[in-house]
Every structure is written in C-alpha cells, then in structure tokens.
Amino acid sequence: MSEAGPFPVIITSTQTFGTDQADPDETLADPMELLGLWLPENADELRPLMTLSTVDADGYPDSRNVLLSEFDGEALYFHTDARSRKAGELATNPRVALAFVWIELGRQLTVVGDAAPATPEEAAAAFAARSRYLQLLAWRNGADLAGLGLAARRAAWVAFAAEHPEGTLEPPPTWTGFRVVPRRVTFWRGDPDGPSNRVEYTRSGGGWEAVRLPG
C-alpha cells in the first residue's frame, strides 16, 4: 500500500495512471479539452459520482454525492428533485464546487463554478437516459415514503413500478437540472514513481490562466 495524495492507492512501479493521451507535462490552453479526455462518454452506465458542495443559509458548505449527467464541452450537468435542500440552496447562492476521484487511476478533479437551471428540454433528455431504477427513484424518493418502514417503502415501490411499465415514465414535475459553468478547474495526477502533480486553471477574461501546483 502506498500513499498517493490524500487517499491510499495500491500501486506498482509499472502501473500507469489515467487513460487520456495528454502529456502530463503539457499545459493545455483550454481545460475543457482535458475535461473531455478525463470524463466518460455520456452513457448511463459510465456516469461517475461527484461530490457536489453548495452553501447553506448559515454560510456553511453542504456536500453530497450526485451523478454527473453529462458534459457538453462547456458545462457539467446534474439533476435532482426541485424540493431538495441542494436546489433551495442553489436558488439563493448558485456557487458550487464539484469533486471527482478515481482511486484506481490515481486521479482527482475539482471544479468550482456557477450553477444555473438547465433547459426543460435538456432535463427531459437526461431523464430519458436514466436507468429504470433511477427513473422510479425520481418519482418515489419523496417525503411521503421517507418516514415509512422498510417493508412499506418496498411495497409502495413495487406497486408504483407495476403501475408504470418500463418506457412509460415521463419526468416528474419535481425533476430539475442544473448546468455548472466552471471558473476554476484543478486536475490532480498521481505518479507511482515520483511526486503527484496538480494543474489548476482559472478563468480570466475570455481565456484561462494555468499554474502548476505541488501535488
């Protein structure tokens, strides 16, 4: 077991981190290009979890894990229930932070940016791309079931699923999406044969400024 940054990674001297073809010593002019190499295709089974941090009414950070719905080359999208705490916090303060970690690749990614509501068309397309389970969850993961016991929750779930065959569900009225436009992006790469390395991009005017930071 070896330490690679703040988390343990099992590595050997011959292990290669990452699947992108970018040279770790090359500083690309646009971090969106590197994001496109790091993030998976917009396929449901490949969507990674990311830690979404918002700011609560008392000024404290509030974090939880959500699915990355898609990356369109300019912004990152996620979807949630409009009644959720995160949606309420974003209505008051749209500043967010996103964090990804790929332990097996020795890689971390953080994004700081501004969230805005996604279009209804984008949100509907994202719902259609969700798995059957996640579509059901969007409909039935509400306060009406949260206080019930396990057996009752499962019975309500099974009944709803039986009433709505696969392919028939439209987005619930509470389904909403957010589009996060990055203003700072930080890429962390582990190295089993040397120090880890970070490249941080900050939006400046119409372009980006990049700086190399200690790992």
PDB file of C-alpha atoms in Angstrom:
ATOM      1  CA  MET A   1       0.000   0.000   0.000  1.00  0.00           C
ATOM      2  CA  SER A   2       1.392   3.366  -0.967  1.00  0.00           C
ATOM      3  CA  GLU A   3       0.118   6.873  -0.368  1.00  0.00           C
ATOM      4  CA  ALA A   4      -0.810   8.850  -3.476  1.00  0.00           C
ATOM      5  CA  GLY A   5      -2.130  12.166  -2.270  1.00  0.00           C
ATOM      6  CA  PRO A   6      -4.785  12.158   0.444  1.00  0.00           C
ATOM      7  CA  PHE A   7      -6.009   8.621  -0.210  1.00  0.00           C
ATOM      8  CA  PRO A   8      -4.282   5.218  -0.332  1.00  0.00           C
ATOM      9  CA  VAL A   9      -3.748   3.628  -3.724  1.00  0.00           C
ATOM     10  CA  ILE A  10      -2.314   0.195  -4.405  1.00  0.00           C
ATOM     11  CA  ILE A  11       0.369   0.846  -6.993  1.00  0.00           C
ATOM     12  CA  THR A  12       3.404  -0.760  -8.545  1.00  0.00           C
ATOM     13  CA  SER A  13       6.277   0.834 -10.375  1.00  0.00           C
ATOM     14  CA  THR A  14       4.838  -0.323 -13.697  1.00  0.00           C
ATOM     15  CA  GLN A  15       1.274   0.908 -13.138  1.00  0.00           C
ATOM     16  CA  THR A  16       0.038   3.621 -15.489  1.00  0.00           C
ATOM     17  CA  PHE A  17      -2.430   6.186 -14.174  1.00  0.00           C
ATOM     18  CA  GLY A  18      -5.077   7.542 -16.470  1.00  0.00           C
ATOM     19  CA  THR A  19      -6.468   6.723 -19.867  1.00  0.00           C
ATOM     20  CA  ASP A  20      -6.186  10.096 -21.597  1.00  0.00           C
ATOM     21  CA  GLN A  21      -3.383  10.678 -24.062  1.00  0.00           C
ATOM     22  CA  ALA A  22      -2.457  14.148 -22.767  1.00  0.00           C
ATOM     23  CA  ASP A  23       1.177  14.588 -21.828  1.00  0.00           C
ATOM     24  CA  PRO A  24       1.301  15.221 -18.038  1.00  0.00           C
ATOM     25  CA  ASP A  25       3.973  17.859 -18.686  1.00  0.00           C
ATOM     26  CA  GLU A  26       1.863  19.688 -21.273  1.00  0.00           C
ATOM     27  CA  THR A  27      -0.300  22.557 -20.079  1.00  0.00           C
ATOM     28  CA  LEU A  28      -3.216  22.766 -22.479  1.00  0.00           C
ATOM     29  CA  ALA A  29      -4.588  26.208 -23.275  1.00  0.00           C
ATOM     30  CA  ASP A  30      -8.185  25.180 -22.548  1.00  0.00           C
ATOM     31  CA  PRO A  31      -9.067  22.901 -19.606  1.00  0.00           C
ATOM     32  CA  MET A  32     -12.305  21.922 -21.341  1.00  0.00           C
ATOM     33  CA  GLU A  33     -10.211  19.837 -23.705  1.00  0.00           C
ATOM     34  CA  LEU A  34      -8.662  17.933 -20.813  1.00  0.00           C
ATOM     35  CA  LEU A  35     -12.061  17.576 -19.126  1.00  0.00           C
ATOM     36  CA  GLY A  36     -13.290  15.887 -22.275  1.00  0.00           C
ATOM     37  CA  LEU A  37     -10.443  13.387 -22.015  1.00  0.00           C
ATOM     38  CA  TRP A  38     -10.953  12.680 -18.322  1.00  0.00           C
ATOM     39  CA  LEU A  39     -14.750  12.432 -18.175  1.00  0.00           C
ATOM     40  CA  PRO A  40     -16.511   9.400 -19.662  1.00  0.00           C
ATOM     41  CA  GLU A  41     -18.888   9.427 -22.573  1.00  0.00           C
ATOM     42  CA  ASN A  42     -22.428  10.490 -21.718  1.00  0.00           C
ATOM     43  CA  ALA A  43     -23.650   6.904 -21.272  1.00  0.00           C
ATOM     44  CA  ASP A  44     -25.722   5.951 -18.260  1.00  0.00           C
ATOM     45  CA  GLU A  45     -23.573   3.058 -17.097  1.00  0.00           C
ATOM     46  CA  LEU A  46     -20.444   5.198 -17.165  1.00  0.00           C
ATOM     47  CA  ARG A  47     -21.724   8.268 -15.337  1.00  0.00           C
ATOM     48  CA  PRO A  48     -19.459   8.940 -12.359  1.00  0.00           C
ATOM     49  CA  LEU A  49     -20.477  10.114  -8.926  1.00  0.00           C
ATOM     50  CA  MET A  50     -19.256  13.544  -7.952  1.00  0.00           C
ATOM     51  CA  THR A  51     -19.347  15.379  -4.658  1.00  0.00           C
ATOM     52  CA  LEU A  52     -21.466  18.493  -5.018  1.00  0.00           C
ATOM     53  CA  SER A  53     -20.878  21.246  -2.458  1.00  0.00           C
ATOM     54  CA  THR A  54     -23.275  24.147  -2.051  1.00  0.00           C
ATOM     55  CA  VAL A  55     -23.530  26.863   0.615  1.00  0.00           C
ATOM     56  CA  ASP A  56     -26.292  26.767   3.205  1.00  0.00           C
ATOM     57  CA  ALA A  57     -28.183  29.685   4.727  1.00  0.00           C
ATOM     58  CA  ASP A  58     -25.622  29.988   7.546  1.00  0.00           C
ATOM     59  CA  GLY A  59     -22.688  30.140   5.144  1.00  0.00           C
ATOM     60  CA  TYR A  60     -21.507  26.581   5.756  1.00  0.00           C
ATOM     61  CA  PRO A  61     -20.583  24.184   2.950  1.00  0.00           C
ATOM     62  CA  ASP A  62     -23.108  21.421   2.333  1.00  0.00           C
ATOM     63  CA  SER A  63     -21.862  18.347   0.443  1.00  0.00           C
ATOM     64  CA  ARG A  64     -23.441  15.251  -1.041  1.00  0.00           C
ATOM     65  CA  ASN A  65     -22.773  12.852  -3.912  1.00  0.00           C
ATOM     66  CA  VAL A  66     -24.728  13.146  -7.163  1.00  0.00           C
ATOM     67  CA  LEU A  67     -24.397  11.683 -10.636  1.00  0.00           C
ATOM     68  CA  LEU A  68     -22.761  13.651 -13.395  1.00  0.00           C
ATOM     69  CA  SER A  69     -25.456  13.626 -16.065  1.00  0.00           C
ATOM     70  CA  GLU A  70     -23.337  14.915 -18.929  1.00  0.00           C
ATOM     71  CA  PHE A  71     -20.515  17.172 -20.047  1.00  0.00           C
ATOM     72  CA  ASP A  72     -21.208  19.121 -23.237  1.00  0.00           C
ATOM     73  CA  GLY A  73     -17.765  20.618 -23.741  1.00  0.00           C
ATOM     74  CA  GLU A  74     -18.640  23.814 -21.883  1.00  0.00           C
ATOM     75  CA  ALA A  75     -20.551  22.855 -18.741  1.00  0.00           C
ATOM     76  CA  LEU A  76     -21.251  19.935 -16.420  1.00  0.00           C
ATOM     77  CA  TYR A  77     -24.842  18.895 -15.678  1.00  0.00           C
ATOM     78  CA  PHE A  78     -26.571  17.201 -12.779  1.00  0.00           C
ATOM     79  CA  HIS A  79     -30.230  16.586 -11.941  1.00  0.00           C
ATOM     80  CA  THR A  80     -32.190  16.438  -8.729  1.00  0.00           C
ATOM     81  CA  ASP A  81     -35.538  16.975  -7.045  1.00  0.00           C
ATOM     82  CA  ALA A  82     -36.634  20.618  -7.101  1.00  0.00           C
ATOM     83  CA  ARG A  83     -37.786  20.200  -3.477  1.00  0.00           C
ATOM     84  CA  SER A  84     -34.340  19.125  -2.293  1.00  0.00           C
ATOM     85  CA  ARG A  85     -32.137  21.148   0.014  1.00  0.00           C
ATOM     86  CA  LYS A  86     -29.489  21.486  -2.680  1.00  0.00           C
ATOM     87  CA  ALA A  87     -31.999  23.041  -5.083  1.00  0.00           C
ATOM     88  CA  GLY A  88     -33.083  25.513  -2.424  1.00  0.00           C
ATOM     89  CA  GLU A  89     -29.500  26.459  -1.640  1.00  0.00           C
ATOM     90  CA  LEU A  90     -28.715  26.963  -5.319  1.00  0.00           C
ATOM     91  CA  ALA A  91     -31.689  29.282  -5.677  1.00  0.00           C
ATOM     92  CA  THR A  92     -30.105  31.511  -3.030  1.00  0.00           C
ATOM     93  CA  ASN A  93     -26.437  31.067  -3.912  1.00  0.00           C
ATOM     94  CA  PRO A  94     -25.547  29.427  -7.255  1.00  0.00           C
ATOM     95  CA  ARG A  95     -21.843  28.978  -6.443  1.00  0.00           C
ATOM     96  CA  VAL A  96     -20.815  25.326  -6.312  1.00  0.00           C
ATOM     97  CA  ALA A  97     -17.830  23.007  -6.110  1.00  0.00           C
ATOM     98  CA  LEU A  98     -17.653  19.576  -7.726  1.00  0.00           C
ATOM     99  CA  ALA A  99     -15.126  16.887  -6.814  1.00  0.00           C
ATOM    100  CA  PHE A 100     -14.355  13.615  -8.582  1.00  0.00           C
ATOM    101  CA  VAL A 101     -11.966  10.878  -7.531  1.00  0.00           C
ATOM    102  CA  TRP A 102     -10.797   7.843  -9.494  1.00  0.00           C
ATOM    103  CA  ILE A 103      -8.750   5.874  -6.984  1.00  0.00           C
ATOM    104  CA  GLU A 104      -7.830   3.137  -9.454  1.00  0.00           C
ATOM    105  CA  LEU A 105      -6.434   5.767 -11.843  1.00  0.00           C
ATOM    106  CA  GLY A 106      -4.674   7.878  -9.217  1.00  0.00           C
ATOM    107  CA  ARG A 107      -6.647  10.886 -10.332  1.00  0.00           C
ATOM    108  CA  GLN A 108      -8.705  13.678  -8.786  1.00  0.00           C
ATOM    109  CA  LEU A 109     -10.634  16.524 -10.366  1.00  0.00           C
ATOM    110  CA  THR A 110     -12.212  19.569  -8.742  1.00  0.00           C
ATOM    111  CA  VAL A 111     -14.392  22.174 -10.421  1.00  0.00           C
ATOM    112  CA  VAL A 112     -15.543  25.475  -8.944  1.00  0.00           C
ATOM    113  CA  GLY A 113     -18.217  27.335 -10.843  1.00  0.00           C
ATOM    114  CA  ASP A 114     -21.670  28.809 -11.134  1.00  0.00           C
ATOM    115  CA  ALA A 115     -24.857  26.771 -11.472  1.00  0.00           C
ATOM    116  CA  ALA A 116     -27.901  27.782 -13.471  1.00  0.00           C
ATOM    117  CA  PRO A 117     -31.086  25.865 -14.271  1.00  0.00           C
ATOM    118  CA  ALA A 118     -30.850  23.581 -17.291  1.00  0.00           C
ATOM    119  CA  THR A 119     -33.433  23.907 -20.026  1.00  0.00           C
ATOM    120  CA  PRO A 120     -36.579  21.759 -19.790  1.00  0.00           C
ATOM    121  CA  GLU A 121     -35.532  20.017 -22.999  1.00  0.00           C
ATOM    122  CA  GLU A 122     -32.123  19.081 -21.552  1.00  0.00           C
ATOM    123  CA  ALA A 123     -33.696  17.891 -18.297  1.00  0.00           C
ATOM    124  CA  ALA A 124     -36.198  15.725 -20.187  1.00  0.00           C
ATOM    125  CA  ALA A 125     -33.425  14.186 -22.286  1.00  0.00           C
ATOM    126  CA  ALA A 126     -31.404  13.456 -19.149  1.00  0.00           C
ATOM    127  CA  PHE A 127     -34.393  11.738 -17.546  1.00  0.00           C
ATOM    128  CA  ALA A 128     -34.933   9.598 -20.635  1.00  0.00           C
ATOM    129  CA  ALA A 129     -31.296   8.494 -20.452  1.00  0.00           C
ATOM    130  CA  ARG A 130     -31.596   7.416 -16.810  1.00  0.00           C
ATOM    131  CA  SER A 131     -31.846   3.755 -15.892  1.00  0.00           C
ATOM    132  CA  ARG A 132     -35.236   2.302 -14.989  1.00  0.00           C
ATOM    133  CA  TYR A 133     -34.272   2.287 -11.300  1.00  0.00           C
ATOM    134  CA  LEU A 134     -33.270   5.961 -11.291  1.00  0.00           C
ATOM    135  CA  GLN A 135     -36.450   6.958 -13.110  1.00  0.00           C
ATOM    136  CA  LEU A 136     -38.510   5.198 -10.458  1.00  0.00           C
ATOM    137  CA  LEU A 137     -36.402   6.814  -7.762  1.00  0.00           C
ATOM    138  CA  ALA A 138     -37.071  10.276  -9.170  1.00  0.00           C
ATOM    139  CA  TRP A 139     -40.788   9.616  -8.756  1.00  0.00           C
ATOM    140  CA  ARG A 140     -40.899   7.733  -5.449  1.00  0.00           C
ATOM    141  CA  ASN A 141     -37.989   9.035  -3.361  1.00  0.00           C
ATOM    142  CA  GLY A 142     -40.135  11.644  -1.624  1.00  0.00           C
ATOM    143  CA  ALA A 143     -41.082  12.677   1.882  1.00  0.00           C
ATOM    144  CA  ASP A 144     -44.239  10.567   1.748  1.00  0.00           C
ATOM    145  CA  LEU A 145     -42.173   7.379   1.822  1.00  0.00           C
ATOM    146  CA  ALA A 146     -39.139   8.557   3.772  1.00  0.00           C
ATOM    147  CA  GLY A 147     -40.807   8.091   7.147  1.00  0.00           C
ATOM    148  CA  LEU A 148     -42.202   4.637   6.430  1.00  0.00           C
ATOM    149  CA  GLY A 149     -40.610   1.374   7.464  1.00  0.00           C
ATOM    150  CA  LEU A 150     -38.587  -0.764   5.076  1.00  0.00           C
ATOM    151  CA  ALA A 151     -41.426  -3.145   4.194  1.00  0.00           C
ATOM    152  CA  ALA A 152     -43.855  -0.318   3.488  1.00  0.00           C
ATOM    153  CA  ARG A 153     -41.326   1.563   1.346  1.00  0.00           C
ATOM    154  CA  ARG A 154     -40.615  -1.533  -0.717  1.00  0.00           C
ATOM    155  CA  ALA A 155     -44.306  -2.339  -1.126  1.00  0.00           C
ATOM    156  CA  ALA A 156     -45.027   1.188  -2.385  1.00  0.00           C
ATOM    157  CA  TRP A 157     -42.074   0.945  -4.762  1.00  0.00           C
ATOM    158  CA  VAL A 158     -43.212  -2.383  -6.214  1.00  0.00           C
ATOM    159  CA  ALA A 159     -46.788  -1.147  -6.622  1.00  0.00           C
ATOM    160  CA  PHE A 160     -45.699   2.026  -8.419  1.00  0.00           C
ATOM    161  CA  ALA A 161     -43.373   0.069 -10.719  1.00  0.00           C
ATOM    162  CA  ALA A 162     -46.172  -2.333 -11.595  1.00  0.00           C
ATOM    163  CA  GLU A 163     -48.474   0.570 -12.450  1.00  0.00           C
ATOM    164  CA  HIS A 164     -45.858   2.182 -14.707  1.00  0.00           C
ATOM    165  CA  PRO A 165     -44.216  -0.288 -17.107  1.00  0.00           C
ATOM    166  CA  GLU A 166     -40.743   0.384 -18.431  1.00  0.00           C
ATOM    167  CA  GLY A 167     -40.676   3.087 -21.093  1.00  0.00           C
ATOM    168  CA  THR A 168     -43.834   4.854 -19.924  1.00  0.00           C
ATOM    169  CA  LEU A 169     -42.466   7.259 -17.307  1.00  0.00           C
ATOM    170  CA  GLU A 170     -42.099  10.938 -18.105  1.00  0.00           C
ATOM    171  CA  PRO A 171     -40.089  13.239 -15.793  1.00  0.00           C
ATOM    172  CA  PRO A 172     -41.949  14.049 -12.579  1.00  0.00           C
ATOM    173  CA  PRO A 173     -42.934  17.708 -12.019  1.00  0.00           C
ATOM    174  CA  THR A 174     -40.167  17.943  -9.412  1.00  0.00           C
ATOM    175  CA  TRP A 175     -37.408  16.841 -11.818  1.00  0.00           C
ATOM    176  CA  THR A 176     -34.920  19.648 -12.444  1.00  0.00           C
ATOM    177  CA  GLY A 177     -31.430  20.034 -13.822  1.00  0.00           C
ATOM    178  CA  PHE A 178     -28.504  22.371 -13.299  1.00  0.00           C
ATOM    179  CA  ARG A 179     -25.728  23.463 -15.638  1.00  0.00           C
ATOM    180  CA  VAL A 180     -22.395  24.254 -13.969  1.00  0.00           C
ATOM    181  CA  VAL A 181     -20.048  26.553 -15.890  1.00  0.00           C
ATOM    182  CA  PRO A 182     -16.519  26.196 -14.494  1.00  0.00           C
ATOM    183  CA  ARG A 183     -14.468  29.166 -13.355  1.00  0.00           C
ATOM    184  CA  ARG A 184     -11.682  27.099 -11.771  1.00  0.00           C
ATOM    185  CA  VAL A 185     -10.655  23.565 -12.684  1.00  0.00           C
ATOM    186  CA  THR A 186      -7.922  21.572 -10.937  1.00  0.00           C
ATOM    187  CA  PHE A 187      -6.514  18.308 -12.283  1.00  0.00           C
ATOM    188  CA  TRP A 188      -4.530  16.073  -9.900  1.00  0.00           C
ATOM    189  CA  ARG A 189      -2.415  13.220 -11.188  1.00  0.00           C
ATOM    190  CA  GLY A 190      -0.726  10.630  -9.054  1.00  0.00           C
ATOM    191  CA  ASP A 191       2.644   9.183 -10.026  1.00  0.00           C
ATOM    192  CA  PRO A 192       3.832   5.853  -8.594  1.00  0.00           C
ATOM    193  CA  ASP A 193       7.430   6.758  -9.422  1.00  0.00           C
ATOM    194  CA  GLY A 194       7.531  10.347  -8.189  1.00  0.00           C
ATOM    195  CA  PRO A 195       5.617  13.266  -6.692  1.00  0.00           C
ATOM    196  CA  SER A 196       1.996  13.808  -7.604  1.00  0.00           C
ATOM    197  CA  ASN A 197       1.173  16.888  -9.635  1.00  0.00           C
ATOM    198  CA  ARG A 198      -1.660  19.395  -9.985  1.00  0.00           C
ATOM    199  CA  VAL A 199      -2.553  21.746 -12.824  1.00  0.00           C
ATOM    200  CA  GLU A 200      -5.042  24.476 -11.921  1.00  0.00           C
ATOM    201  CA  TYR A 201      -6.881  26.600 -14.473  1.00  0.00           C
ATOM    202  CA  THR A 202      -8.681  29.818 -13.557  1.00  0.00           C
ATOM    203  CA  ARG A 203     -10.935  31.650 -15.968  1.00  0.00           C
ATOM    204  CA  SER A 204      -9.540  35.083 -16.800  1.00  0.00           C
ATOM    205  CA  GLY A 205     -11.377  37.381 -19.186  1.00  0.00           C
ATOM    206  CA  GLY A 206     -12.086  35.375 -22.294  1.00  0.00           C
ATOM    207  CA  GLY A 207      -9.466  32.728 -21.604  1.00  0.00           C
ATOM    208  CA  TRP A 208      -7.756  30.699 -18.916  1.00  0.00           C
ATOM    209  CA  GLU A 209      -4.686  31.104 -16.738  1.00  0.00           C
ATOM    210  CA  ALA A 210      -2.888  27.913 -15.696  1.00  0.00           C
ATOM    211  CA  VAL A 211      -0.458  27.247 -12.877  1.00  0.00           C
ATOM    212  CA  ARG A 212       1.393  24.120 -11.727  1.00  0.00           C
ATOM    213  CA  LEU A 213       0.945  23.338  -8.039  1.00  0.00           C
ATOM    214  CA  PRO A 214       2.528  20.834  -5.646  1.00  0.00           C
ATOM    215  CA  GLY A 215       0.671  17.556  -5.530  1.00  0.00           C
TER     216      GLY A 215
END
